[in-house]
PDB file of C-alpha atoms in Angstrom:
ATOM      1  CA  MET H   1       0.004   0.119  -0.059  1.00 70.00           C
ATOM      2  CA  SER H   2       1.557   3.266  -1.084  1.00 78.00           C
ATOM      3  CA  THR H   3       2.103   5.996   1.523  1.00 92.00           C
ATOM      4  CA  HIS H   4       2.899   8.724  -0.995  1.00 93.00           C
ATOM      5  CA  VAL H   5       0.943  10.303  -3.995  1.00 90.00           C
ATOM      6  CA  ASP H   6       2.118  11.371  -7.178  1.00 90.00           C
ATOM      7  CA  ILE H   7       2.124  15.426  -7.889  1.00 91.00           C
ATOM      8  CA  ASP H   8       3.442  17.607 -10.639  1.00 93.00           C
ATOM      9  CA  PRO H   9       4.660  21.018  -8.957  1.00 91.00           C
ATOM     10  CA  ALA H  10       5.444  24.113 -11.214  1.00 87.00           C
ATOM     11  CA  ILE H  11       8.316  24.791  -8.975  1.00 84.00           C
ATOM     12  CA  LEU H  12      10.510  22.905  -6.559  1.00 87.00           C
ATOM     13  CA  TYR H  13      11.429  25.607  -3.976  1.00 85.00           C
ATOM     14  CA  PHE H  14      11.376  23.314  -0.770  1.00 88.00           C
ATOM     15  CA  GLY H  15      13.380  25.820   1.134  1.00 89.00           C
ATOM     16  CA  THR H  16      16.649  27.580   0.593  1.00 92.00           C
ATOM     17  CA  PRO H  17      18.247  30.932   1.777  1.00 95.00           C
ATOM     18  CA  VAL H  18      17.268  34.389   0.290  1.00 95.00           C
ATOM     19  CA  VAL H  19      20.247  36.051  -1.507  1.00 97.00           C
ATOM     20  CA  LEU H  20      20.278  39.785  -2.739  1.00 98.00           C
ATOM     21  CA  LEU H  21      22.582  39.683  -5.641  1.00 98.00           C
ATOM     22  CA  SER H  22      24.549  43.011  -6.589  1.00 98.00           C
ATOM     23  CA  THR H  23      25.526  43.190 -10.258  1.00 98.00           C
ATOM     24  CA  LEU H  24      26.830  46.182 -12.170  1.00 97.00           C
ATOM     25  CA  ASN H  25      24.747  47.948 -14.689  1.00 96.00           C
ATOM     26  CA  GLU H  26      26.116  49.521 -17.904  1.00 95.00           C
ATOM     27  CA  ASP H  27      26.068  53.008 -16.506  1.00 95.00           C
ATOM     28  CA  GLY H  28      28.141  52.104 -13.486  1.00 95.00           C
ATOM     29  CA  THR H  29      25.246  51.679 -11.014  1.00 96.00           C
ATOM     30  CA  THR H  30      24.302  48.657  -9.118  1.00 97.00           C
ATOM     31  CA  ASN H  31      21.205  46.284  -9.646  1.00 97.00           C
ATOM     32  CA  LEU H  32      19.784  44.448  -6.783  1.00 98.00           C
ATOM     33  CA  MET H  33      17.978  41.110  -7.501  1.00 96.00           C
ATOM     34  CA  PRO H  34      16.465  39.205  -4.650  1.00 95.00           C
ATOM     35  CA  MET H  35      16.685  35.248  -5.425  1.00 94.00           C
ATOM     36  CA  SER H  36      16.818  31.831  -3.496  1.00 92.00           C
ATOM     37  CA  SER H  37      18.067  29.369  -6.048  1.00 93.00           C
ATOM     38  CA  VAL H  38      21.426  28.978  -4.658  1.00 96.00           C
ATOM     39  CA  PHE H  39      24.029  26.640  -3.143  1.00 95.00           C
ATOM     40  CA  TRP H  40      27.609  26.388  -2.201  1.00 96.00           C
ATOM     41  CA  LEU H  41      30.528  23.882  -2.976  1.00 94.00           C
ATOM     42  CA  GLY H  42      33.505  24.883  -1.125  1.00 92.00           C
ATOM     43  CA  ARG H  43      34.530  28.252  -2.186  1.00 94.00           C
ATOM     44  CA  THR H  44      32.056  28.306  -5.237  1.00 97.00           C
ATOM     45  CA  ALA H  45      28.508  29.628  -5.340  1.00 97.00           C
ATOM     46  CA  VAL H  46      26.002  28.302  -7.869  1.00 97.00           C
ATOM     47  CA  LEU H  47      23.020  30.761  -8.792  1.00 97.00           C
ATOM     48  CA  GLY H  48      20.035  30.043 -10.836  1.00 94.00           C
ATOM     49  CA  VAL H  49      18.841  33.093 -12.544  1.00 94.00           C
ATOM     50  CA  GLY H  50      16.549  33.851 -15.433  1.00 90.00           C
ATOM     51  CA  ALA H  51      18.395  34.424 -18.638  1.00 90.00           C
ATOM     52  CA  SER H  52      16.752  37.602 -19.511  1.00 87.00           C
ATOM     53  CA  SER H  53      16.997  39.238 -16.090  1.00 91.00           C
ATOM     54  CA  GLN H  54      18.978  42.174 -15.546  1.00 94.00           C
ATOM     55  CA  THR H  55      21.457  40.251 -13.494  1.00 95.00           C
ATOM     56  CA  ALA H  56      22.210  37.812 -16.117  1.00 94.00           C
ATOM     57  CA  LEU H  57      22.898  40.474 -18.716  1.00 94.00           C
ATOM     58  CA  ASN H  58      25.173  42.306 -16.363  1.00 97.00           C
ATOM     59  CA  VAL H  59      27.288  39.215 -15.281  1.00 97.00           C
ATOM     60  CA  ARG H  60      27.881  38.329 -18.898  1.00 96.00           C
ATOM     61  CA  ASP H  61      29.366  41.728 -19.742  1.00 97.00           C
ATOM     62  CA  ARG H  62      30.668  42.465 -16.289  1.00 98.00           C
ATOM     63  CA  PRO H  63      31.492  39.147 -14.627  1.00 98.00           C
ATOM     64  CA  GLU H  64      31.654  40.554 -11.011  1.00 98.00           C
ATOM     65  CA  ILE H  65      29.116  40.039  -8.083  1.00 98.00           C
ATOM     66  CA  ALA H  66      28.310  40.506  -4.558  1.00 98.00           C
ATOM     67  CA  LEU H  67      26.091  38.094  -2.927  1.00 98.00           C
ATOM     68  CA  ASN H  68      24.326  39.857   0.100  1.00 98.00           C
ATOM     69  CA  LEU H  69      22.690  37.484   2.633  1.00 98.00           C
ATOM     70  CA  PRO H  70      19.810  39.021   4.574  1.00 97.00           C
ATOM     71  CA  SER H  71      18.631  38.193   8.061  1.00 95.00           C
ATOM     72  CA  VAL H  72      15.027  37.569   8.928  1.00 95.00           C
ATOM     73  CA  ASP H  73      14.976  41.374  10.073  1.00 95.00           C
ATOM     74  CA  LEU H  74      15.132  42.497   6.251  1.00 96.00           C
ATOM     75  CA  VAL H  75      12.038  40.710   5.059  1.00 95.00           C
ATOM     76  CA  SER H  76      10.102  43.878   4.523  1.00 95.00           C
ATOM     77  CA  GLU H  77      12.799  45.450   2.448  1.00 96.00           C
ATOM     78  CA  LEU H  78      13.510  42.145   0.374  1.00 93.00           C
ATOM     79  CA  ASP H  79       9.694  41.875  -0.256  1.00 93.00           C
ATOM     80  CA  ARG H  80       9.615  45.436  -1.843  1.00 94.00           C
ATOM     81  CA  LEU H  81      12.150  44.087  -4.550  1.00 95.00           C
ATOM     82  CA  ALA H  82      10.057  40.979  -5.310  1.00 90.00           C
ATOM     83  CA  LEU H  83       8.108  42.276  -8.318  1.00 90.00           C
ATOM     84  CA  THR H  84      10.798  44.674  -9.759  1.00 92.00           C
ATOM     85  CA  THR H  85      13.235  44.410 -12.432  1.00 91.00           C
ATOM     86  CA  GLY H  86      16.147  46.322 -13.633  1.00 90.00           C
ATOM     87  CA  ASN H  87      15.620  45.647 -17.360  1.00 88.00           C
ATOM     88  CA  ALA H  88      13.590  48.306 -18.833  1.00 87.00           C
ATOM     89  CA  ALA H  89      12.801  45.956 -21.791  1.00 85.00           C
ATOM     90  CA  MET H  90      11.142  43.449 -19.592  1.00 80.00           C
ATOM     91  CA  SER H  91       9.826  40.207 -21.049  1.00 82.00           C
ATOM     92  CA  ALA H  92       6.082  39.723 -21.588  1.00 83.00           C
ATOM     93  CA  ALA H  93       6.085  37.084 -19.117  1.00 81.00           C
ATOM     94  CA  LYS H  94       7.382  39.255 -16.285  1.00 83.00           C
ATOM     95  CA  ALA H  95       4.920  42.108 -17.217  1.00 86.00           C
ATOM     96  CA  GLU H  96       2.112  39.635 -17.024  1.00 88.00           C
ATOM     97  CA  ARG H  97       3.136  38.667 -13.655  1.00 86.00           C
ATOM     98  CA  GLY H  98       2.962  42.278 -12.548  1.00 88.00           C
ATOM     99  CA  TYR H  99       6.586  43.161 -12.453  1.00 89.00           C
ATOM    100  CA  VAL H 100       7.671  46.969 -12.675  1.00 90.00           C
ATOM    101  CA  HIS H 101      10.842  48.380 -14.109  1.00 92.00           C
ATOM    102  CA  VAL H 102      12.899  49.989 -11.238  1.00 92.00           C
ATOM    103  CA  SER H 103      16.259  51.663 -11.959  1.00 92.00           C
ATOM    104  CA  ASP H 104      17.287  52.558  -8.302  1.00 95.00           C
ATOM    105  CA  LYS H 105      16.739  49.377  -6.229  1.00 96.00           C
ATOM    106  CA  TYR H 106      18.342  50.755  -2.875  1.00 97.00           C
ATOM    107  CA  ALA H 107      16.060  53.622  -2.908  1.00 97.00           C
ATOM    108  CA  HIS H 108      12.941  51.571  -3.588  1.00 96.00           C
ATOM    109  CA  ALA H 109      13.797  49.062  -0.827  1.00 96.00           C
ATOM    110  CA  GLY H 110      15.055  51.609   1.592  1.00 97.00           C
ATOM    111  CA  LEU H 111      18.526  49.753   1.670  1.00 98.00           C
ATOM    112  CA  THR H 112      22.069  51.423   1.716  1.00 98.00           C
ATOM    113  CA  ALA H 113      25.088  50.836  -0.663  1.00 97.00           C
ATOM    114  CA  TYR H 114      28.385  49.838   0.770  1.00 93.00           C
ATOM    115  CA  GLY H 115      31.627  49.860  -0.764  1.00 93.00           C
ATOM    116  CA  SER H 116      32.695  46.316  -1.963  1.00 93.00           C
ATOM    117  CA  ASP H 117      36.547  45.432  -1.445  1.00 94.00           C
ATOM    118  CA  THR H 118      37.154  43.127  -4.238  1.00 96.00           C
ATOM    119  CA  VAL H 119      34.445  43.768  -6.919  1.00 97.00           C
ATOM    120  CA  LEU H 120      32.844  46.684  -8.607  1.00 97.00           C
ATOM    121  CA  PRO H 121      29.136  46.178  -7.521  1.00 98.00           C
ATOM    122  CA  THR H 122      28.179  47.550  -4.108  1.00 98.00           C
ATOM    123  CA  SER H 123      27.242  45.630  -1.080  1.00 98.00           C
ATOM    124  CA  VAL H 124      24.070  45.934   0.956  1.00 98.00           C
ATOM    125  CA  ALA H 125      25.142  47.519   4.259  1.00 98.00           C
ATOM    126  CA  GLU H 126      22.264  46.075   6.071  1.00 98.00           C
ATOM    127  CA  CYS H 127      22.800  42.511   5.087  1.00 98.00           C
ATOM    128  CA  PRO H 128      24.947  41.004   7.814  1.00 97.00           C
ATOM    129  CA  VAL H 129      26.936  38.816   5.303  1.00 98.00           C
ATOM    130  CA  HIS H 130      28.743  39.729   2.227  1.00 98.00           C
ATOM    131  CA  LEU H 131      30.271  37.468  -0.298  1.00 98.00           C
ATOM    132  CA  GLU H 132      32.345  38.965  -3.057  1.00 98.00           C
ATOM    133  CA  GLY H 133      32.994  36.870  -6.197  1.00 98.00           C
ATOM    134  CA  THR H 134      34.034  36.631 -10.033  1.00 98.00           C
ATOM    135  CA  VAL H 135      31.629  34.889 -12.311  1.00 98.00           C
ATOM    136  CA  THR H 136      33.566  31.562 -13.517  1.00 98.00           C
ATOM    137  CA  ALA H 137      31.118  30.075 -15.958  1.00 97.00           C
ATOM    138  CA  LEU H 138      27.673  30.481 -17.259  1.00 96.00           C
ATOM    139  CA  HIS H 139      25.379  27.286 -18.048  1.00 94.00           C
ATOM    140  CA  HIS H 140      22.019  27.250 -19.680  1.00 91.00           C
ATOM    141  CA  LEU H 141      19.933  24.636 -17.921  1.00 86.00           C
ATOM    142  CA  GLY H 142      17.558  22.641 -20.056  1.00 75.00           C
ATOM    143  CA  ALA H 143      15.610  25.676 -21.512  1.00 69.00           C
ATOM    144  CA  PRO H 144      17.285  28.708 -22.736  1.00 72.00           C
ATOM    145  CA  LYS H 145      15.553  30.947 -20.391  1.00 85.00           C
ATOM    146  CA  LEU H 146      17.245  29.542 -17.211  1.00 90.00           C
ATOM    147  CA  LEU H 147      20.980  30.225 -16.455  1.00 94.00           C
ATOM    148  CA  ALA H 148      22.998  28.612 -13.829  1.00 96.00           C
ATOM    149  CA  VAL H 149      26.041  31.068 -12.826  1.00 97.00           C
ATOM    150  CA  GLU H 150      29.365  29.794 -11.167  1.00 98.00           C
ATOM    151  CA  VAL H 151      30.744  32.378  -8.739  1.00 98.00           C
ATOM    152  CA  GLY H 152      34.072  31.885  -7.228  1.00 98.00           C
ATOM    153  CA  VAL H 153      34.143  33.769  -3.961  1.00 97.00           C
ATOM    154  CA  THR H 154      36.913  36.168  -3.356  1.00 97.00           C
ATOM    155  CA  ALA H 155      36.218  37.965  -0.048  1.00 97.00           C
ATOM    156  CA  VAL H 156      33.760  37.269   2.871  1.00 97.00           C
ATOM    157  CA  ARG H 157      32.588  39.868   5.208  1.00 97.00           C
ATOM    158  CA  VAL H 158      30.243  39.440   8.304  1.00 97.00           C
ATOM    159  CA  ALA H 159      28.819  41.509  11.198  1.00 97.00           C
ATOM    160  CA  PRO H 160      31.200  40.954  14.165  1.00 97.00           C
ATOM    161  CA  GLU H 161      28.366  39.492  16.385  1.00 96.00           C
ATOM    162  CA  LEU H 162      28.082  36.453  13.972  1.00 97.00           C
ATOM    163  CA  ARG H 163      31.631  35.379  14.700  1.00 96.00           C
ATOM    164  CA  LEU H 164      31.713  31.949  16.969  1.00 95.00           C
ATOM    165  CA  ALA H 165      33.607  33.061  20.120  1.00 95.00           C
ATOM    166  CA  GLY H 166      37.286  31.919  19.863  1.00 94.00           C
ATOM    167  CA  HIS H 167      37.232  31.336  16.196  1.00 93.00           C
ATOM    168  CA  PRO H 168      38.043  34.366  13.990  1.00 92.00           C
ATOM    169  CA  ASN H 169      37.103  32.486  10.477  1.00 94.00           C
ATOM    170  CA  ARG H 170      33.828  30.858  11.936  1.00 94.00           C
ATOM    171  CA  ILE H 171      30.175  31.797  11.945  1.00 95.00           C
ATOM    172  CA  ASP H 172      27.998  30.958  14.932  1.00 95.00           C
ATOM    173  CA  PRO H 173      24.988  29.076  13.545  1.00 94.00           C
ATOM    174  CA  ASP H 174      22.999  29.645  16.648  1.00 93.00           C
ATOM    175  CA  ARG H 175      23.291  33.620  15.949  1.00 94.00           C
ATOM    176  CA  TRP H 176      23.214  33.547  12.038  1.00 95.00           C
ATOM    177  CA  ARG H 177      19.418  33.701  11.353  1.00 94.00           C
ATOM    178  CA  PRO H 178      18.810  33.599   7.779  1.00 95.00           C
ATOM    179  CA  LEU H 179      15.943  34.295   5.613  1.00 94.00           C
ATOM    180  CA  VAL H 180      14.597  31.237   3.926  1.00 95.00           C
ATOM    181  CA  MET H 181      12.315  30.814   1.266  1.00 93.00           C
ATOM    182  CA  SER H 182       9.842  27.946   0.546  1.00 93.00           C
ATOM    183  CA  PHE H 183       7.436  27.857  -2.168  1.00 91.00           C
ATOM    184  CA  GLN H 184       7.466  31.722  -2.368  1.00 89.00           C
ATOM    185  CA  HIS H 185       6.838  32.183   1.153  1.00 93.00           C
ATOM    186  CA  PHE H 186       9.245  33.528   3.716  1.00 94.00           C
ATOM    187  CA  TYR H 187      10.387  31.863   6.733  1.00 94.00           C
ATOM    188  CA  GLY H 188      13.206  31.789   9.312  1.00 93.00           C
ATOM    189  CA  LEU H 189      15.099  29.143  11.012  1.00 90.00           C
ATOM    190  CA  GLY H 190      13.789  27.518  14.309  1.00 86.00           C
ATOM    191  CA  ASP H 191      16.070  26.214  17.260  1.00 82.00           C
ATOM    192  CA  ARG H 192      18.737  23.619  16.668  1.00 83.00           C
ATOM    193  CA  VAL H 193      17.079  20.183  16.771  1.00 84.00           C
ATOM    194  CA  HIS H 194      19.752  17.671  17.193  1.00 77.00           C
ATOM    195  CA  PRO H 195      23.308  17.514  17.660  1.00 80.00           C
ATOM    196  CA  SER H 196      25.294  16.910  14.394  1.00 82.00           C
ATOM    197  CA  ARG H 197      28.036  14.339  14.007  1.00 79.00           C
ATOM    198  CA  LEU H 198      29.333  16.187  10.830  1.00 78.00           C
ATOM    199  CA  ALA H 199      29.818  19.327  13.113  1.00 81.00           C
ATOM    200  CA  SER H 200      32.466  17.284  15.160  1.00 82.00           C
ATOM    201  CA  ILE H 201      34.688  17.974  12.152  1.00 81.00           C
ATOM    202  CA  ASP H 202      37.092  20.860  12.307  1.00 83.00           C
ATOM    203  CA  GLU H 203      36.138  23.261   9.640  1.00 81.00           C
ATOM    204  CA  GLU H 204      39.440  24.205   8.792  1.00 81.00           C
ATOM    205  CA  LEU H 205      39.840  20.678   7.379  1.00 81.00           C
ATOM    206  CA  TYR H 206      37.650  21.724   4.563  1.00 77.00           C
ATOM    207  CA  ARG H 207      40.063  24.359   3.249  1.00 78.00           C
TER     208      ARG H 207
END
């Protein structure tokens, strides 16, 4: 007797962290795009973006990027950017879904630009984690409208209160409260549910 049922969801967003991407526009300003199709392997981030988005257009021509990780406290600011695009020539599909063109995303969301160290796009001051990087590869995923962006991380900056006591290069997972998206809805993390055997490995061994 089966305990599961077959379904065909349009999206598979079972829960990933929200990231606010900073990329450089042709005129030298910074475009911001919230997204949650992201994962990390070592010092490489892999991002999923729409191939016609302003972010995709920017990284093709100017392959530098900042990944700003918001905490749950920034959910209102992130939500203000949810149906905006930096591309004035937006696709018909985006227009149908209610997107509007916004040239100054910082002002629209009420966020502050912060100078990056190793890339030209500015970081977002209010985000407690900044990852700067260089785009190393672009891959079309199945359909031409989807793009996977590989980013080699060149610098990591965090708010001081996120550091694990006694470890200058480690994050305290009990203090880091990322914003998470699950099936287009915002969530935060709950308390730690169980000790982890994997956590017994010294993080430095992964370098």
